[in-house]
Amino acid sequence: MFDLVKKLTGIFGVSGNEEEIREVIKSEITGYVDDIYVDPIGNLIAVKKGTGKKIMLAAHMDEIGIMATFIDDDGFIRFSNVGWVSQYYALGQRVKFKNGAVGAVFYEEKLDEMKNLKLSKMYIDIGAKNREDAEKKVRIGDTACFVGDTVQEGDMIISKALDDRSGCAVLIKVLKEMPETENELYFVFTVQEELGLRGAKTSAYRIMPDMAIAVDVTDTGDTPECELMEVKCGGGPAIKIKDRSIMAHPDVKRLLEESARELGIPYQYEVLEKGGSDPGAIHLTGGGVPSGAISIPCRYIHSPVETVNINDLENAAKLLKKCIAAKM
Ligand code: CO
Ligand code: ZN
C-alpha cells in the first residue's frame, strides 16, 4: 500500500490539470477491468461488468494548488489558489509547476502583523532574473502543487496530496483484488473535486448508479488543542454521517456498518462540520442516488504534510471490497 500511495502522491495533478495523474492511474489499472474510458471533462472511469446493481465508487484525482496570476518586472510571480489553500500552510514552502519548475513561496516582509497575511501579499520566487526570464518557465494561468516528500514513520504516512490520492490508492487496491459479485462496478477517479465536486457531477449523470460510495479524507480531532471531533488517525475508516454537502443515505450507512462489523475491523463515525465531498454532487444526480462515503482520517489536510495511518487505508480497502460484493 505504501509504495502505491508514494507513487500516486508524487504525480502532478492540480484541479483542472489531471492529465498526468490520470495516465498513471490508467496504466496501473489496465488489464483488471472490462472497460476503461475518459469522459468529456476528464474523469477516468473503469467498469467491471455485471448483471446486478450498478455501484459507483469515487475518489478524486485532483489536488489543491496555486495558479500564477501576474509576473512582475523582477520575475516574482503573484498567485491565487486552486481549491482551498491556507496562506499560513503555503508560507515558506516549495511549489512545483507542471513542467518541473520549482519556486519558493514567501511574503512581503513589510507586513505589520502576521494575521494580515493573505495570498495576495505573497509571491513565488523561481530564481528568475526578470519577467522575461521567468516567462521562459512559467506563464500566467500555469498551476503548481506543493512539494512534499512521501515518507512513512511508524504507521503514519506523511505527504502532500494524500487528499485524495490515498482514496485513489484504496480504489485501485480494491479494483485489483476484484471481489466475486454480480454487481456492475464503476470505479471513478474524478476531476476538480477541490473546485466544487465538478467531476463527480458529470460522471454520476452518465452512469446513473443505484448506489454510490466515495473514498476521501476527513479531518481528525486527535492533535494538540485542535477542534473537537470524534475521528482519530488509526481508529479505522470513518463512515460518513454528514458533511456540508450531504447527509449520507441510511441504507449506505447501514451497509458500511454491517460490513465493518462482519469483518471485525475498527470503524468510526464522521460528522464533518466544514467542507463537502464527491457524494454531495452524486446523490443529487438525476432522480437521486443513495450515497455515502468511507473517510480516511487525515491530519493537516491541504498542507504539504498531510498525515494518515496506513492501517486505516488497509481497512478502508477491506471494507469497500466487502460492501461492493453485497447482494442487493
Ligand atoms: Co481536499
Ligand atoms: Zn478530498
CSV table of C-alpha atoms and ligand atoms in Angstrom, one decimal:
chain,number,residue,atom,x,y,z
A,1,MET,CA,0.0,0.0,0.0
A,2,PHE,CA,2.8,2.5,0.9
A,3,ASP,CA,4.5,2.1,-2.5
A,4,LEU,CA,1.2,2.8,-4.3
A,5,VAL,CA,0.5,5.8,-2.2
A,6,LYS,CA,4.0,7.1,-2.7
A,7,LYS,CA,3.7,6.7,-6.5
A,8,LEU,CA,0.4,8.5,-6.7
A,9,THR,CA,1.2,11.4,-4.3
A,10,GLY,CA,4.4,12.1,-6.3
A,11,ILE,CA,2.5,12.9,-9.5
A,12,PHE,CA,1.3,16.3,-10.5
A,13,GLY,CA,-2.5,16.8,-10.6
A,14,VAL,CA,-3.8,20.2,-9.6
A,15,SER,CA,-7.5,20.6,-10.2
A,16,GLY,CA,-8.1,21.2,-14.0
A,17,ASN,CA,-4.7,19.6,-14.9
A,18,GLU,CA,-5.2,16.0,-14.0
A,19,GLU,CA,-3.7,14.6,-17.3
A,20,GLU,CA,-0.6,13.1,-15.7
A,21,ILE,CA,-2.1,11.5,-12.6
A,22,ARG,CA,-4.9,10.1,-14.9
A,23,GLU,CA,-2.3,8.4,-17.1
A,24,VAL,CA,-0.5,6.9,-14.1
A,25,ILE,CA,-3.8,5.6,-12.6
A,26,LYS,CA,-4.9,4.3,-16.0
A,27,SER,CA,-1.7,2.3,-16.6
A,28,GLU,CA,-1.9,1.0,-13.0
A,29,ILE,CA,-5.4,-0.5,-13.6
A,30,THR,CA,-5.3,-1.6,-17.2
A,31,GLY,CA,-6.0,-5.3,-17.6
A,32,TYR,CA,-8.0,-5.6,-14.3
A,33,VAL,CA,-11.4,-4.4,-15.6
A,34,ASP,CA,-13.7,-4.9,-18.6
A,35,ASP,CA,-13.6,-1.3,-19.9
A,36,ILE,CA,-11.7,1.9,-19.2
A,37,TYR,CA,-12.6,5.3,-20.6
A,38,VAL,CA,-12.2,9.0,-20.0
A,39,ASP,CA,-15.3,11.2,-20.1
A,40,PRO,CA,-15.5,14.6,-21.8
A,41,ILE,CA,-14.4,16.6,-18.7
A,42,GLY,CA,-11.6,14.2,-17.8
A,43,ASN,CA,-12.9,11.7,-15.3
A,44,LEU,CA,-11.3,8.3,-15.5
A,45,ILE,CA,-14.0,5.5,-15.4
A,46,ALA,CA,-13.2,1.8,-15.1
A,47,VAL,CA,-16.0,-0.7,-15.4
A,48,LYS,CA,-16.4,-4.2,-14.2
A,49,LYS,CA,-19.5,-5.5,-16.0
A,50,GLY,CA,-22.2,-7.3,-14.1
A,51,THR,CA,-25.9,-8.2,-14.1
A,52,GLY,CA,-26.7,-6.9,-10.6
A,53,LYS,CA,-26.9,-3.4,-9.2
A,54,LYS,CA,-24.8,-0.5,-10.6
A,55,ILE,CA,-22.5,0.7,-7.9
A,56,MET,CA,-20.3,3.8,-8.4
A,57,LEU,CA,-17.1,4.2,-6.4
A,58,ALA,CA,-15.4,7.6,-6.4
A,59,ALA,CA,-12.1,9.1,-5.4
A,60,HIS,CA,-10.8,12.4,-6.7
A,61,MET,CA,-7.6,12.6,-8.6
A,62,ASP,CA,-7.1,16.3,-8.3
A,63,GLU,CA,-5.1,18.0,-5.6
A,64,ILE,CA,-5.2,21.6,-4.4
A,65,GLY,CA,-2.6,24.1,-5.7
A,66,ILE,CA,-1.9,27.6,-6.8
A,67,MET,CA,-2.2,29.5,-10.2
A,68,ALA,CA,0.2,32.1,-11.5
A,69,THR,CA,-1.7,35.4,-12.0
A,70,PHE,CA,0.9,38.1,-12.5
A,71,ILE,CA,4.7,38.3,-13.1
A,72,ASP,CA,6.4,41.5,-12.0
A,73,ASP,CA,9.4,43.1,-13.8
A,74,ASP,CA,11.9,41.4,-11.4
A,75,GLY,CA,10.4,38.0,-12.2
A,76,PHE,CA,8.5,37.4,-9.0
A,77,ILE,CA,5.2,35.5,-9.6
A,78,ARG,CA,2.0,36.5,-7.8
A,79,PHE,CA,-0.6,33.8,-7.5
A,80,SER,CA,-4.1,32.8,-6.4
A,81,ASN,CA,-5.4,29.5,-5.1
A,82,VAL,CA,-6.9,26.5,-6.9
A,83,GLY,CA,-9.1,24.9,-4.2
A,84,TRP,CA,-8.7,25.9,-0.5
A,85,VAL,CA,-5.1,26.9,0.2
A,86,SER,CA,-4.1,28.4,3.5
A,87,GLN,CA,-1.7,31.3,3.3
A,88,TYR,CA,0.0,30.0,6.5
A,89,TYR,CA,0.4,26.5,5.1
A,90,ALA,CA,1.9,27.9,1.9
A,91,LEU,CA,4.4,30.2,3.5
A,92,GLY,CA,7.9,29.0,3.3
A,93,GLN,CA,7.0,26.0,1.1
A,94,ARG,CA,8.2,25.0,-2.3
A,95,VAL,CA,5.8,24.7,-5.2
A,96,LYS,CA,6.3,22.8,-8.4
A,97,PHE,CA,4.8,23.7,-11.8
A,98,LYS,CA,3.7,21.0,-14.3
A,99,ASN,CA,6.9,21.5,-16.3
A,100,GLY,CA,9.0,20.8,-13.2
A,101,ALA,CA,10.0,24.4,-12.4
A,102,VAL,CA,10.2,24.8,-8.6
A,103,GLY,CA,9.7,28.0,-6.7
A,104,ALA,CA,10.0,29.2,-3.1
A,105,VAL,CA,6.8,30.8,-1.6
A,106,PHE,CA,7.4,33.9,0.5
A,107,TYR,CA,5.7,37.1,1.6
A,108,GLU,CA,6.1,40.9,1.6
A,109,GLU,CA,8.2,41.4,4.8
A,110,LYS,CA,6.8,44.9,5.5
A,111,LEU,CA,3.5,43.3,6.5
A,112,ASP,CA,3.0,44.6,10.0
A,113,GLU,CA,1.2,41.7,11.5
A,114,MET,CA,1.2,38.0,10.5
A,115,LYS,CA,-2.5,37.8,11.0
A,116,ASN,CA,-2.9,40.1,8.0
A,117,LEU,CA,-1.1,37.6,5.8
A,118,LYS,CA,-3.0,36.9,2.6
A,119,LEU,CA,-2.1,35.0,-0.6
A,120,SER,CA,-2.2,38.4,-2.3
A,121,LYS,CA,0.7,39.6,-0.1
A,122,MET,CA,2.8,36.6,-1.2
A,123,TYR,CA,4.8,35.6,-4.2
A,124,ILE,CA,6.8,32.7,-5.8
A,125,ASP,CA,10.5,33.1,-6.5
A,126,ILE,CA,11.6,30.7,-9.2
A,127,GLY,CA,15.1,32.3,-9.4
A,128,ALA,CA,14.4,34.3,-12.5
A,129,LYS,CA,16.5,37.3,-13.4
A,130,ASN,CA,13.4,39.3,-14.6
A,131,ARG,CA,10.0,39.0,-16.1
A,132,GLU,CA,11.2,37.7,-19.5
A,133,ASP,CA,13.4,35.1,-17.8
A,134,ALA,CA,10.5,33.9,-15.6
A,135,GLU,CA,8.2,33.6,-18.6
A,136,LYS,CA,10.6,31.0,-20.1
A,137,LYS,CA,9.4,28.7,-17.3
A,138,VAL,CA,6.0,30.0,-16.1
A,139,ARG,CA,3.1,31.5,-17.9
A,140,ILE,CA,0.0,33.2,-16.5
A,141,GLY,CA,-2.5,30.6,-15.7
A,142,ASP,CA,0.0,27.8,-15.0
A,143,THR,CA,-0.7,25.8,-11.9
A,144,ALA,CA,1.7,24.4,-9.3
A,145,CYS,CA,1.3,21.9,-6.5
A,146,PHE,CA,3.1,21.7,-3.1
A,147,VAL,CA,6.4,19.8,-2.9
A,148,GLY,CA,6.3,17.3,-0.1
A,149,ASP,CA,8.2,14.0,0.1
A,150,THR,CA,6.2,10.9,0.9
A,151,VAL,CA,7.6,9.1,3.9
A,152,GLN,CA,6.4,6.5,6.5
A,153,GLU,CA,7.1,7.0,10.2
A,154,GLY,CA,5.7,4.1,12.2
A,155,ASP,CA,2.2,3.5,10.9
A,156,MET,CA,1.8,7.1,9.7
A,157,ILE,CA,2.3,8.3,6.1
A,158,ILE,CA,3.3,11.9,5.7
A,159,SER,CA,2.9,13.5,2.3
A,160,LYS,CA,1.3,16.2,0.1
A,161,ALA,CA,-1.8,15.2,-1.8
A,162,LEU,CA,-2.9,12.4,0.4
A,163,ASP,CA,-6.2,14.2,-0.2
A,164,ASP,CA,-7.2,12.3,-2.2
A,165,ARG,CA,-4.5,10.1,-3.6
A,166,SER,CA,-4.9,7.9,-0.6
A,167,GLY,CA,-8.6,7.4,-1.7
A,168,CYS,CA,-7.4,6.6,-5.2
A,169,ALA,CA,-4.9,4.0,-3.8
A,170,VAL,CA,-7.8,2.4,-1.9
A,171,LEU,CA,-9.9,2.2,-5.1
A,172,ILE,CA,-7.0,0.8,-7.1
A,173,LYS,CA,-6.3,-1.9,-4.5
A,174,VAL,CA,-10.0,-3.0,-4.4
A,175,LEU,CA,-10.1,-3.0,-8.2
A,176,LYS,CA,-7.0,-5.2,-8.4
A,177,GLU,CA,-8.4,-7.6,-5.8
A,178,MET,CA,-11.8,-7.6,-7.5
A,179,PRO,CA,-14.3,-9.5,-5.4
A,180,GLU,CA,-16.7,-12.0,-6.8
A,181,THR,CA,-20.0,-10.2,-7.4
A,182,GLU,CA,-22.9,-9.8,-9.8
A,183,ASN,CA,-23.0,-6.1,-9.2
A,184,GLU,CA,-21.8,-3.8,-12.0
A,185,LEU,CA,-19.0,-1.7,-10.6
A,186,TYR,CA,-17.8,1.7,-11.8
A,187,PHE,CA,-14.5,2.9,-10.3
A,188,VAL,CA,-14.5,6.6,-11.0
A,189,PHE,CA,-11.4,8.7,-10.5
A,190,THR,CA,-12.9,12.2,-10.6
A,191,VAL,CA,-11.5,15.6,-11.6
A,192,GLN,CA,-12.0,19.0,-10.0
A,193,GLU,CA,-13.4,17.9,-6.6
A,194,GLU,CA,-11.5,20.7,-4.9
A,195,LEU,CA,-13.3,23.3,-7.0
A,196,GLY,CA,-16.8,22.1,-6.2
A,197,LEU,CA,-17.3,18.4,-6.8
A,198,ARG,CA,-17.4,19.0,-10.6
A,199,GLY,CA,-16.2,15.7,-12.0
A,200,ALA,CA,-18.5,13.7,-9.7
A,201,LYS,CA,-21.5,15.5,-11.0
A,202,THR,CA,-21.0,14.6,-14.7
A,203,SER,CA,-19.7,11.1,-14.1
A,204,ALA,CA,-22.7,10.2,-11.9
A,205,TYR,CA,-25.1,11.6,-14.5
A,206,ARG,CA,-23.5,9.4,-17.2
A,207,ILE,CA,-23.6,6.3,-15.0
A,208,MET,CA,-26.8,6.8,-13.1
A,209,PRO,CA,-25.8,4.3,-10.4
A,210,ASP,CA,-28.1,2.5,-8.0
A,211,MET,CA,-25.8,3.4,-5.1
A,212,ALA,CA,-22.5,5.4,-4.7
A,213,ILE,CA,-19.7,5.2,-2.2
A,214,ALA,CA,-16.8,7.7,-2.2
A,215,VAL,CA,-13.5,7.4,-0.6
A,216,ASP,CA,-11.9,10.6,0.6
A,217,VAL,CA,-10.0,12.0,3.5
A,218,THR,CA,-11.6,13.7,6.5
A,219,ASP,CA,-10.5,15.9,9.5
A,220,THR,CA,-9.5,14.4,12.8
A,221,GLY,CA,-9.7,15.6,16.4
A,222,ASP,CA,-6.6,13.9,17.7
A,223,THR,CA,-3.9,16.7,17.7
A,224,PRO,CA,-2.9,19.2,20.4
A,225,GLU,CA,-5.6,21.8,21.2
A,226,CYS,CA,-7.5,21.1,17.9
A,227,GLU,CA,-11.2,21.5,17.3
A,228,LEU,CA,-13.4,18.8,18.9
A,229,MET,CA,-14.1,15.9,16.5
A,230,GLU,CA,-14.6,12.2,17.2
A,231,VAL,CA,-12.4,10.9,14.3
A,232,LYS,CA,-8.9,9.7,15.1
A,233,CYS,CA,-6.0,8.6,12.9
A,234,GLY,CA,-5.7,4.8,13.4
A,235,GLY,CA,-9.2,4.4,14.7
A,236,GLY,CA,-10.3,2.7,11.5
A,237,PRO,CA,-12.0,4.0,8.4
A,238,ALA,CA,-14.8,6.5,9.2
A,239,ILE,CA,-18.3,6.0,8.0
A,240,LYS,CA,-19.7,9.3,6.8
A,241,ILE,CA,-22.8,10.6,8.6
A,242,LYS,CA,-22.7,14.1,7.1
A,243,ASP,CA,-20.7,16.9,5.8
A,244,ARG,CA,-21.8,20.2,4.4
A,245,SER,CA,-22.7,18.7,1.1
A,246,ILE,CA,-24.6,15.5,2.1
A,247,MET,CA,-26.5,13.5,4.7
A,248,ALA,CA,-25.3,10.0,4.0
A,249,HIS,CA,-28.1,7.7,2.9
A,250,PRO,CA,-29.3,5.3,5.7
A,251,ASP,CA,-29.0,2.2,3.5
A,252,VAL,CA,-25.4,3.0,2.6
A,253,LYS,CA,-24.5,3.8,6.2
A,254,ARG,CA,-26.1,0.5,7.3
A,255,LEU,CA,-24.2,-1.5,4.6
A,256,LEU,CA,-20.9,0.1,5.7
A,257,GLU,CA,-21.6,-0.6,9.4
A,258,GLU,CA,-22.7,-4.2,8.9
A,259,SER,CA,-19.8,-4.9,6.6
A,260,ALA,CA,-17.3,-3.5,9.1
A,261,ARG,CA,-18.8,-5.5,11.9
A,262,GLU,CA,-18.8,-8.7,9.9
A,263,LEU,CA,-15.1,-8.1,9.0
A,264,GLY,CA,-14.3,-7.3,12.6
A,265,ILE,CA,-12.3,-4.2,11.7
A,266,PRO,CA,-12.4,-1.0,13.7
A,267,TYR,CA,-14.5,1.8,12.3
A,268,GLN,CA,-15.8,5.2,13.5
A,269,TYR,CA,-18.3,7.8,12.5
A,270,GLU,CA,-17.6,11.0,10.7
A,271,VAL,CA,-19.6,14.2,11.3
A,272,LEU,CA,-17.7,16.8,9.4
A,273,GLU,CA,-18.9,20.4,10.0
A,274,LYS,CA,-16.9,22.0,7.3
A,275,GLY,CA,-16.3,21.0,3.7
A,276,GLY,CA,-18.0,18.9,1.2
A,277,SER,CA,-17.1,15.8,-0.9
A,278,ASP,CA,-18.0,14.0,-4.1
A,279,PRO,CA,-21.1,12.2,-2.8
A,280,GLY,CA,-22.5,15.7,-2.2
A,281,ALA,CA,-22.8,16.0,-6.0
A,282,ILE,CA,-23.5,12.4,-6.8
A,283,HIS,CA,-26.6,12.0,-4.5
A,284,LEU,CA,-28.4,14.9,-6.2
A,285,THR,CA,-27.9,13.5,-9.7
A,286,GLY,CA,-31.0,12.6,-11.8
A,287,GLY,CA,-33.8,11.4,-9.6
A,288,GLY,CA,-31.3,10.9,-6.7
A,289,VAL,CA,-28.6,8.3,-5.8
A,290,PRO,CA,-28.3,6.7,-2.4
A,291,SER,CA,-24.8,7.8,-1.5
A,292,GLY,CA,-22.3,7.6,1.4
A,293,ALA,CA,-18.6,7.5,2.0
A,294,ILE,CA,-15.7,5.8,3.6
A,295,SER,CA,-13.5,8.6,5.0
A,296,ILE,CA,-9.8,8.3,5.7
A,297,PRO,CA,-8.8,10.1,8.9
A,298,CYS,CA,-6.2,12.7,7.9
A,299,ARG,CA,-4.3,15.3,9.9
A,300,TYR,CA,-3.3,18.7,8.4
A,301,ILE,CA,-5.5,18.5,5.3
A,302,HIS,CA,-4.4,20.7,2.4
A,303,SER,CA,-0.9,21.1,3.7
A,304,PRO,CA,2.3,19.5,2.4
A,305,VAL,CA,2.4,17.4,5.5
A,306,GLU,CA,-1.0,15.6,5.3
A,307,THR,CA,-0.8,12.6,7.6
A,308,VAL,CA,-2.8,9.3,7.5
A,309,ASN,CA,-2.4,5.9,9.2
A,310,ILE,CA,-1.6,3.1,6.9
A,311,ASN,CA,-3.9,0.6,8.8
A,312,ASP,CA,-6.8,2.9,8.1
A,313,LEU,CA,-6.1,2.7,4.4
A,314,GLU,CA,-5.8,-1.1,4.5
A,315,ASN,CA,-9.1,-1.4,6.5
A,316,ALA,CA,-10.8,1.0,4.2
A,317,ALA,CA,-9.9,-1.2,1.2
A,318,LYS,CA,-11.2,-4.3,3.1
A,319,LEU,CA,-14.4,-2.5,3.9
A,320,LEU,CA,-15.0,-1.3,0.4
A,321,LYS,CA,-14.3,-4.7,-1.1
A,322,LYS,CA,-16.9,-6.3,1.2
A,323,CYS,CA,-19.6,-3.7,0.6
A,324,ILE,CA,-19.5,-3.8,-3.2
A,325,ALA,CA,-19.8,-7.6,-3.2
A,326,ALA,CA,-23.0,-7.5,-1.1
A,327,LYS,CA,-26.2,-8.9,-2.6
A,328,MET,CA,-28.6,-6.0,-3.2
B,1,CO,CO,-9.5,18.4,-0.3
B,2,ZN,ZN,-10.5,15.3,-0.9
